[in-house]
């Protein structure tokens, strides 16, 4: 499982493919305050990113991969500022 | 380059030409539905072909062209001249790509932009048949403005230090591109991952992901409709970027960033060069030029420095739209260069770009000024570029002002797309000189050339005769030697010519092999058998005539193997063999012959059944039935009218098959041999000459007449003393190499009532020939040399004459009849 859903945290692991976006969206709809732990994520399909952007999800841990983290921050961190 | 690609290129050229012709014909008769249909078919074929390869640029435009023609064909859009223009332009572009593919084996991604643009303009034509916007409008000014808005946002986020470094890099000539990628809404369904693509961009300086529209509430969000916009600032080469996005160029905008944009602060939305916000950057540049000019004049590289300053200023002027000042700048540069002084340029600066007082500068830009390229830093940067770039220091000093003109071009920047992408475009058919490297020639011309070369081969054979005559009749041995030396030269050239013409006529056996997979599949399915077909040596080449003549016999043999040879799966399993049979067709070359082996691991041929059948059919008599060996028996399948199959099917079993195979193969100078082992399989080997243009024959003499015998049937020539010849049952025989060889007199075979002549020692000349696997000794009067001849088959009244393979002209002008022992004996 590329995303492990815990109580209030979704833990991303390895490559998260496009298939996960639907489930992720459902989970975020139920857990509006859900936190996302991306540290173990090595890649994330753009569909998932879009869901995260729309949900204005809280990222508790950014990916260890610096390049990926930088890109994700450009999309998600800005929103944190806006909030 | 693969043979498939070569074939595609050659076909595509023809198709392109056809498309061009049809388009031009449509000009005169625009309403013709036939022409339109034909045109559509051509474009369709070309597109289909291009799809086999990785040429997205070509496929894209062709696809758009095909769509457009489809609508025209259906009458939804009217044919117009602008439509024809656009299509011709498209075909020119395809031709350009073909040139590139032919030269490099692949098409570069640099054309992606233009390809997308062409495709779009074709699509526009589909929407309305009216006039379309001109080609030059890409990327449109509106698009540029939109890009620069987000670009300045990006630039404002860059740390000042980084921006300065980029500025210096761009000034030094490194590329810097702004990339904006708006994926299609349904791109996720096409398996694309835009984020992944963006991560592939090397040397990304800045990246940003945003949503094109405001994100809807979560409940309404469609997770699989992409509405993201990706932006990046990258120092990667534009070519790399085009390569990355070559499949979706229409969704990507790639813009080269001029240094000027980097030098200016970008905290407003109007960062395009020439606007007010550039004043600071502009002034900074001018200021640094001023400082450079104020350096001491006695420097060795002053002329280079002057040119560099002028070039920078010219670029600034162009970027800010003050082109009217260019001429005066040029003039002062020329003056400065002739005087070897910086003063004229300084004067020009003071006159046209006067230095603003420090206070005014500050009051004009009341906002916070980020660290600007202060003079010292910039000067250092410029100096480094000055010293490092050979363009300025290494050049010899220009003598005349005229030489300085090109220097202006160097630092000039453009906000449009990359210049190297544009250069080749707008090309028309008339300025392309695509050289076709394959010729399509009518076979008749090749045949004529071949027969001419053949005649030359024969004509050169007359030189040795001439040499002999010179020596024997006139005693001119010196002359004879010279003629022989000349003969050697002519002989070498003739052989090379012969070799060259053979190369032209050569064809790979894959030409006939390629139909077998389908044939075997269909036939085996019909018969309910499982067959693994193994093909090998498809690239073995042989003469076109041979290959073509071989097609039918091979199909016969393969069908026979499938029908009679290979057993159904159940029977095979019972015999302890794998359920699927193996049929291998293998071609190879052995000296001047091509060997084709067709082998199966089926049930083989039972010699006993063959013998019985042959006896029942009256092919052999009782005595023969007792005598015949198993190997001889299996070869009876080649006898005319022979069939073992109990039931006549539509595949085989009519008794016309193997004998036809044999006669066809023998007609082209080939030999068929069959080996079979009961229960283990059958192997048929076809041995064919590489070519049949020139044959090698041995000349023999009988009754004072000369005849030729094809070398391939001659096994050996021996002299047998009369005493060694015995007669068994009124037939002459001799023992040669511990075998009994039947002897026949050639005079008897030719119905000449003359005894064969023996030599002084009482020995008879015996030529041992192979006829259908039997060795037979033919007694002749004498042997002569072997010669290369062009064998012409007998035609007309002589055509029905049995016993002769054909005739040929000899070097001394006499006609040589070539014997065919298979028919004679």
CSV table of N, CA, C and O in Angstrom, one decimal, chain B residues 708-777:
chain,number,residue,atom,x,y,z
B,708,UNK,N,28.8,-27.8,-74.8
B,708,UNK,CA,29.1,-27.4,-73.4
B,708,UNK,C,28.3,-28.2,-72.4
B,708,UNK,O,27.3,-28.7,-72.8
B,709,UNK,N,28.9,-28.4,-71.3
B,709,UNK,CA,28.3,-29.2,-70.2
B,709,UNK,C,28.3,-28.3,-69.0
B,709,UNK,O,29.4,-27.9,-68.6
B,710,UNK,N,27.2,-28.0,-68.4
B,710,UNK,CA,27.2,-27.1,-67.2
B,710,UNK,C,28.1,-27.7,-66.1
B,710,UNK,O,28.0,-28.9,-65.8
B,711,UNK,N,29.0,-26.9,-65.5
B,711,UNK,CA,30.0,-27.4,-64.5
B,711,UNK,C,29.3,-28.0,-63.3
B,711,UNK,O,29.9,-28.9,-62.7
B,712,UNK,N,28.1,-27.5,-62.9
B,712,UNK,CA,27.5,-28.1,-61.7
B,712,UNK,C,27.2,-29.5,-61.8
B,712,UNK,O,27.0,-30.2,-60.8
B,713,UNK,N,27.0,-30.0,-63.1
B,713,UNK,CA,26.7,-31.4,-63.2
B,713,UNK,C,27.9,-32.3,-63.4
B,713,UNK,O,27.8,-33.5,-63.3
B,714,UNK,N,29.0,-31.7,-63.7
B,714,UNK,CA,30.2,-32.5,-63.9
B,714,UNK,C,30.9,-32.9,-62.6
B,714,UNK,O,31.1,-32.0,-61.7
B,715,UNK,N,31.1,-34.2,-62.4
B,715,UNK,CA,31.7,-34.7,-61.1
B,715,UNK,C,33.2,-34.8,-61.3
B,715,UNK,O,34.0,-34.3,-60.5
B,716,UNK,N,33.6,-35.5,-62.4
B,716,UNK,CA,35.0,-35.6,-62.7
B,716,UNK,C,35.2,-36.0,-64.2
B,716,UNK,O,34.3,-36.4,-64.8
B,717,UNK,N,36.4,-35.8,-64.6
B,717,UNK,CA,36.8,-36.2,-66.0
B,717,UNK,C,37.9,-37.2,-65.8
B,717,UNK,O,38.9,-36.9,-65.1
B,718,UNK,N,37.8,-38.3,-66.5
B,718,UNK,CA,38.9,-39.3,-66.4
B,718,UNK,C,39.1,-39.9,-67.8
B,718,UNK,O,38.3,-39.8,-68.7
B,719,UNK,N,40.3,-40.5,-67.9
B,719,UNK,CA,40.6,-41.3,-69.1
B,719,UNK,C,40.6,-42.8,-68.7
B,719,UNK,O,41.3,-43.1,-67.8
B,720,UNK,N,39.8,-43.5,-69.4
B,720,UNK,CA,39.6,-44.9,-69.1
B,720,UNK,C,40.1,-45.7,-70.3
B,720,UNK,O,39.7,-45.5,-71.4
B,721,UNK,N,41.0,-46.7,-70.0
B,721,UNK,CA,41.6,-47.5,-71.1
B,721,UNK,C,40.5,-48.4,-71.5
B,721,UNK,O,39.6,-48.9,-70.7
B,722,UNK,N,40.5,-48.7,-72.8
B,722,UNK,CA,39.4,-49.6,-73.4
B,722,UNK,C,39.3,-50.9,-72.6
B,722,UNK,O,38.2,-51.5,-72.5
B,723,UNK,N,40.5,-51.4,-72.2
B,723,UNK,CA,40.5,-52.7,-71.5
B,723,UNK,C,39.7,-52.7,-70.2
B,723,UNK,O,39.3,-53.7,-69.7
B,724,UNK,N,39.6,-51.5,-69.6
B,724,UNK,CA,38.9,-51.4,-68.3
B,724,UNK,C,37.4,-51.4,-68.5
B,724,UNK,O,36.7,-51.3,-67.5
B,725,UNK,N,36.9,-51.3,-69.7
B,725,UNK,CA,35.5,-51.1,-69.9
B,725,UNK,C,34.9,-52.5,-70.1
B,725,UNK,O,35.4,-53.3,-71.0
B,726,UNK,N,33.9,-52.8,-69.3
B,726,UNK,CA,33.3,-54.1,-69.5
B,726,UNK,C,31.8,-53.9,-69.9
B,726,UNK,O,31.3,-52.8,-69.7
B,727,UNK,N,31.3,-54.9,-70.5
B,727,UNK,CA,29.9,-54.8,-70.8
B,727,UNK,C,29.1,-55.7,-70.0
B,727,UNK,O,29.4,-56.9,-69.9
B,728,UNK,N,28.1,-55.2,-69.3
B,728,UNK,CA,27.2,-56.0,-68.5
B,728,UNK,C,25.8,-55.8,-69.1
B,728,UNK,O,25.3,-54.7,-69.3
B,729,UNK,N,25.2,-56.9,-69.5
B,729,UNK,CA,23.9,-56.9,-70.1
B,729,UNK,C,23.9,-55.9,-71.3
B,729,UNK,O,23.0,-55.0,-71.3
B,730,UNK,N,24.9,-56.0,-72.1
B,730,UNK,CA,25.0,-55.1,-73.3
B,730,UNK,C,25.2,-53.6,-72.9
B,730,UNK,O,25.0,-52.8,-73.8
B,731,UNK,N,25.4,-53.4,-71.7
B,731,UNK,CA,25.7,-52.0,-71.3
B,731,UNK,C,27.1,-51.8,-70.9
B,731,UNK,O,27.7,-52.7,-70.2
B,732,UNK,N,27.7,-50.7,-71.3
B,732,UNK,CA,29.2,-50.6,-70.9
B,732,UNK,C,29.2,-50.0,-69.5
B,732,UNK,O,28.5,-49.2,-69.1
B,733,UNK,N,30.2,-50.6,-68.7
B,733,UNK,CA,30.4,-50.1,-67.4
B,733,UNK,C,31.9,-50.0,-67.1
B,733,UNK,O,32.7,-50.7,-67.8
B,734,UNK,N,32.3,-49.2,-66.2
B,734,UNK,CA,33.7,-49.2,-65.7
B,734,UNK,C,33.7,-49.1,-64.2
B,734,UNK,O,32.7,-48.5,-63.6
B,735,UNK,N,34.7,-49.5,-63.6
B,735,UNK,CA,34.8,-49.4,-62.2
B,735,UNK,C,35.7,-48.1,-61.9
B,735,UNK,O,36.8,-48.1,-62.3
B,736,UNK,N,35.1,-47.2,-61.2
B,736,UNK,CA,35.8,-46.0,-60.9
B,736,UNK,C,35.7,-45.7,-59.4
B,736,UNK,O,34.6,-45.7,-58.9
B,737,UNK,N,36.8,-45.6,-58.7
B,737,UNK,CA,36.8,-45.3,-57.3
B,737,UNK,C,35.8,-46.3,-56.6
B,737,UNK,O,35.0,-46.0,-55.8
B,738,UNK,N,36.0,-47.6,-56.9
B,738,UNK,CA,35.3,-48.7,-56.3
B,738,UNK,C,33.8,-48.6,-56.5
B,738,UNK,O,33.1,-49.1,-55.7
B,739,UNK,N,33.4,-48.0,-57.6
B,739,UNK,CA,32.0,-47.9,-57.8
B,739,UNK,C,31.8,-48.3,-59.3
B,739,UNK,O,32.6,-48.0,-60.1
B,740,UNK,N,30.7,-49.0,-59.5
B,740,UNK,CA,30.4,-49.3,-60.9
B,740,UNK,C,29.6,-48.2,-61.5
B,740,UNK,O,28.6,-47.8,-61.0
B,741,UNK,N,30.2,-47.7,-62.6
B,741,UNK,CA,29.6,-46.5,-63.3
B,741,UNK,C,29.2,-47.0,-64.6
B,741,UNK,O,30.0,-47.5,-65.4
B,742,UNK,N,27.9,-46.8,-64.9
B,742,UNK,CA,27.5,-47.1,-66.3
B,742,UNK,C,28.0,-46.1,-67.3
B,742,UNK,O,28.1,-44.9,-66.9
B,743,UNK,N,28.4,-46.5,-68.4
B,743,UNK,CA,29.0,-45.6,-69.4
B,743,UNK,C,28.1,-45.5,-70.6
B,743,UNK,O,27.5,-46.5,-71.0
B,744,UNK,N,27.9,-44.3,-71.1
B,744,UNK,CA,27.1,-44.0,-72.3
B,744,UNK,C,28.0,-43.3,-73.3
B,744,UNK,O,28.8,-42.4,-72.9
B,745,UNK,N,27.8,-43.6,-74.5
B,745,UNK,CA,28.6,-42.8,-75.5
B,745,UNK,C,27.7,-41.6,-75.9
B,745,UNK,O,26.5,-41.7,-76.2
B,746,UNK,N,28.4,-40.4,-76.0
B,746,UNK,CA,27.7,-39.2,-76.3
B,746,UNK,C,27.2,-39.3,-77.7
B,746,UNK,O,26.1,-38.8,-78.0
B,747,UNK,N,28.0,-39.9,-78.6
B,747,UNK,CA,27.5,-40.0,-80.0
B,747,UNK,C,26.2,-40.8,-80.1
B,747,UNK,O,25.3,-40.5,-80.9
B,748,UNK,N,26.1,-41.9,-79.2
B,748,UNK,CA,24.9,-42.6,-79.2
B,748,UNK,C,23.7,-41.8,-78.7
B,748,UNK,O,22.6,-41.8,-79.3
B,749,UNK,N,24.0,-41.0,-77.6
B,749,UNK,CA,23.0,-40.1,-77.1
B,749,UNK,C,22.5,-39.1,-78.1
B,749,UNK,O,21.3,-38.8,-78.1
B,750,UNK,N,23.4,-38.6,-78.9
B,750,UNK,CA,23.0,-37.6,-79.9
B,750,UNK,C,22.6,-38.3,-81.2
B,750,UNK,O,22.4,-37.6,-82.2
B,751,UNK,N,22.5,-39.6,-81.2
B,751,UNK,CA,22.1,-40.4,-82.4
B,751,UNK,C,23.0,-40.1,-83.6
B,751,UNK,O,22.6,-40.0,-84.7
B,752,UNK,N,24.3,-40.1,-83.3
B,752,UNK,CA,25.4,-40.0,-84.3
B,752,UNK,C,25.9,-41.4,-84.4
B,752,UNK,O,26.4,-42.0,-83.4
B,753,UNK,N,25.9,-41.9,-85.6
B,753,UNK,CA,26.3,-43.3,-85.8
B,753,UNK,C,27.9,-43.4,-86.0
B,753,UNK,O,28.3,-43.9,-87.0
B,754,UNK,N,28.6,-42.9,-85.0
B,754,UNK,CA,30.0,-42.9,-85.2
B,754,UNK,C,30.6,-43.4,-83.8
B,754,UNK,O,30.1,-43.0,-82.8
B,755,UNK,N,31.6,-44.2,-83.9
B,755,UNK,CA,32.2,-44.7,-82.6
B,755,UNK,C,33.0,-43.5,-81.9
B,755,UNK,O,33.5,-42.6,-82.7
B,756,UNK,N,33.1,-43.5,-80.6
B,756,UNK,CA,33.9,-42.5,-79.9
B,756,UNK,C,35.4,-42.7,-80.2
B,756,UNK,O,35.8,-43.8,-80.3
B,757,UNK,N,36.1,-41.7,-80.3
B,757,UNK,CA,37.5,-41.8,-80.6
B,757,UNK,C,38.3,-41.9,-79.3
B,757,UNK,O,38.0,-41.2,-78.3
B,758,UNK,N,39.3,-42.6,-79.4
B,758,UNK,CA,40.2,-42.8,-78.2
B,758,UNK,C,41.5,-42.0,-78.5
B,758,UNK,O,41.8,-41.7,-79.7
B,759,UNK,N,42.3,-41.7,-77.5
B,759,UNK,CA,43.6,-41.1,-77.8
B,759,UNK,C,44.7,-42.1,-78.2
B,759,UNK,O,44.4,-43.3,-78.3
B,760,UNK,N,45.9,-41.6,-78.3
B,760,UNK,CA,47.0,-42.5,-78.8
B,760,UNK,C,47.2,-43.7,-77.9
B,760,UNK,O,47.6,-44.8,-78.4
B,761,UNK,N,47.0,-43.5,-76.6
B,761,UNK,CA,47.2,-44.6,-75.7
B,761,UNK,C,46.0,-45.5,-75.6
B,761,UNK,O,45.9,-46.4,-74.7
B,762,UNK,N,45.0,-45.3,-76.4
B,762,UNK,CA,43.8,-46.2,-76.4
B,762,UNK,C,42.9,-45.9,-75.2
B,762,UNK,O,42.3,-46.8,-74.7
B,763,UNK,N,43.0,-44.7,-74.7
B,763,UNK,CA,42.1,-44.4,-73.6
B,763,UNK,C,40.9,-43.5,-74.1
B,763,UNK,O,41.1,-42.7,-74.9
B,764,UNK,N,39.8,-43.8,-73.5
B,764,UNK,CA,38.6,-43.0,-73.8
B,764,UNK,C,38.4,-41.9,-72.8
B,764,UNK,O,38.6,-42.1,-71.6
B,765,UNK,N,37.9,-40.8,-73.3
B,765,UNK,CA,37.6,-39.6,-72.3
B,765,UNK,C,36.3,-39.8,-71.7
B,765,UNK,O,35.3,-39.9,-72.5
B,766,UNK,N,36.2,-40.0,-70.4
B,766,UNK,CA,34.9,-40.2,-69.7
B,766,UNK,C,34.6,-39.0,-68.8
B,766,UNK,O,35.5,-38.6,-68.0
B,767,UNK,N,33.5,-38.4,-69.0
B,767,UNK,CA,33.1,-37.3,-68.1
B,767,UNK,C,32.0,-37.9,-67.2
B,767,UNK,O,30.9,-38.4,-67.7
B,768,UNK,N,32.3,-37.9,-65.9
B,768,UNK,CA,31.3,-38.4,-65.0
B,768,UNK,C,30.4,-37.3,-64.6
B,768,UNK,O,30.8,-36.2,-64.1
B,769,UNK,N,29.1,-37.5,-64.8
B,769,UNK,CA,28.1,-36.4,-64.5
B,769,UNK,C,27.1,-37.0,-63.5
B,769,UNK,O,26.9,-38.2,-63.4
B,770,UNK,N,26.5,-36.1,-62.8
B,770,UNK,CA,25.5,-36.5,-61.8
B,770,UNK,C,24.1,-36.1,-62.4
B,770,UNK,O,23.8,-35.0,-62.8
B,771,UNK,N,23.3,-37.2,-62.5
B,771,UNK,CA,22.0,-37.0,-63.0
B,771,UNK,C,21.0,-37.6,-62.0
B,771,UNK,O,21.0,-38.8,-61.8
B,772,UNK,N,20.3,-36.7,-61.4
B,772,UNK,CA,19.3,-37.2,-60.3
B,772,UNK,C,20.0,-38.1,-59.3
B,772,UNK,O,19.5,-39.2,-59.1
B,773,UNK,N,21.0,-37.7,-58.7
B,773,UNK,CA,21.7,-38.4,-57.7
B,773,UNK,C,22.4,-39.7,-58.2
B,773,UNK,O,23.0,-40.4,-57.5
B,774,UNK,N,22.3,-40.0,-59.5
B,774,UNK,CA,23.1,-41.1,-60.1
B,774,UNK,C,24.3,-40.6,-60.8
B,774,UNK,O,24.3,-39.5,-61.4
B,775,UNK,N,25.4,-41.4,-60.7
B,775,UNK,CA,26.6,-41.0,-61.4
B,775,UNK,C,26.6,-41.8,-62.7
B,775,UNK,O,26.5,-43.0,-62.7
B,776,UNK,N,26.8,-41.1,-63.8
B,776,UNK,CA,26.9,-41.7,-65.1
B,776,UNK,C,28.1,-41.2,-65.8
B,776,UNK,O,28.4,-40.0,-65.8
B,777,UNK,N,28.8,-42.1,-66.5
B,777,UNK,CA,30.0,-41.8,-67.3
B,777,UNK,C,29.6,-41.6,-68.7
B,777,UNK,O,29.0,-42.4,-69.3
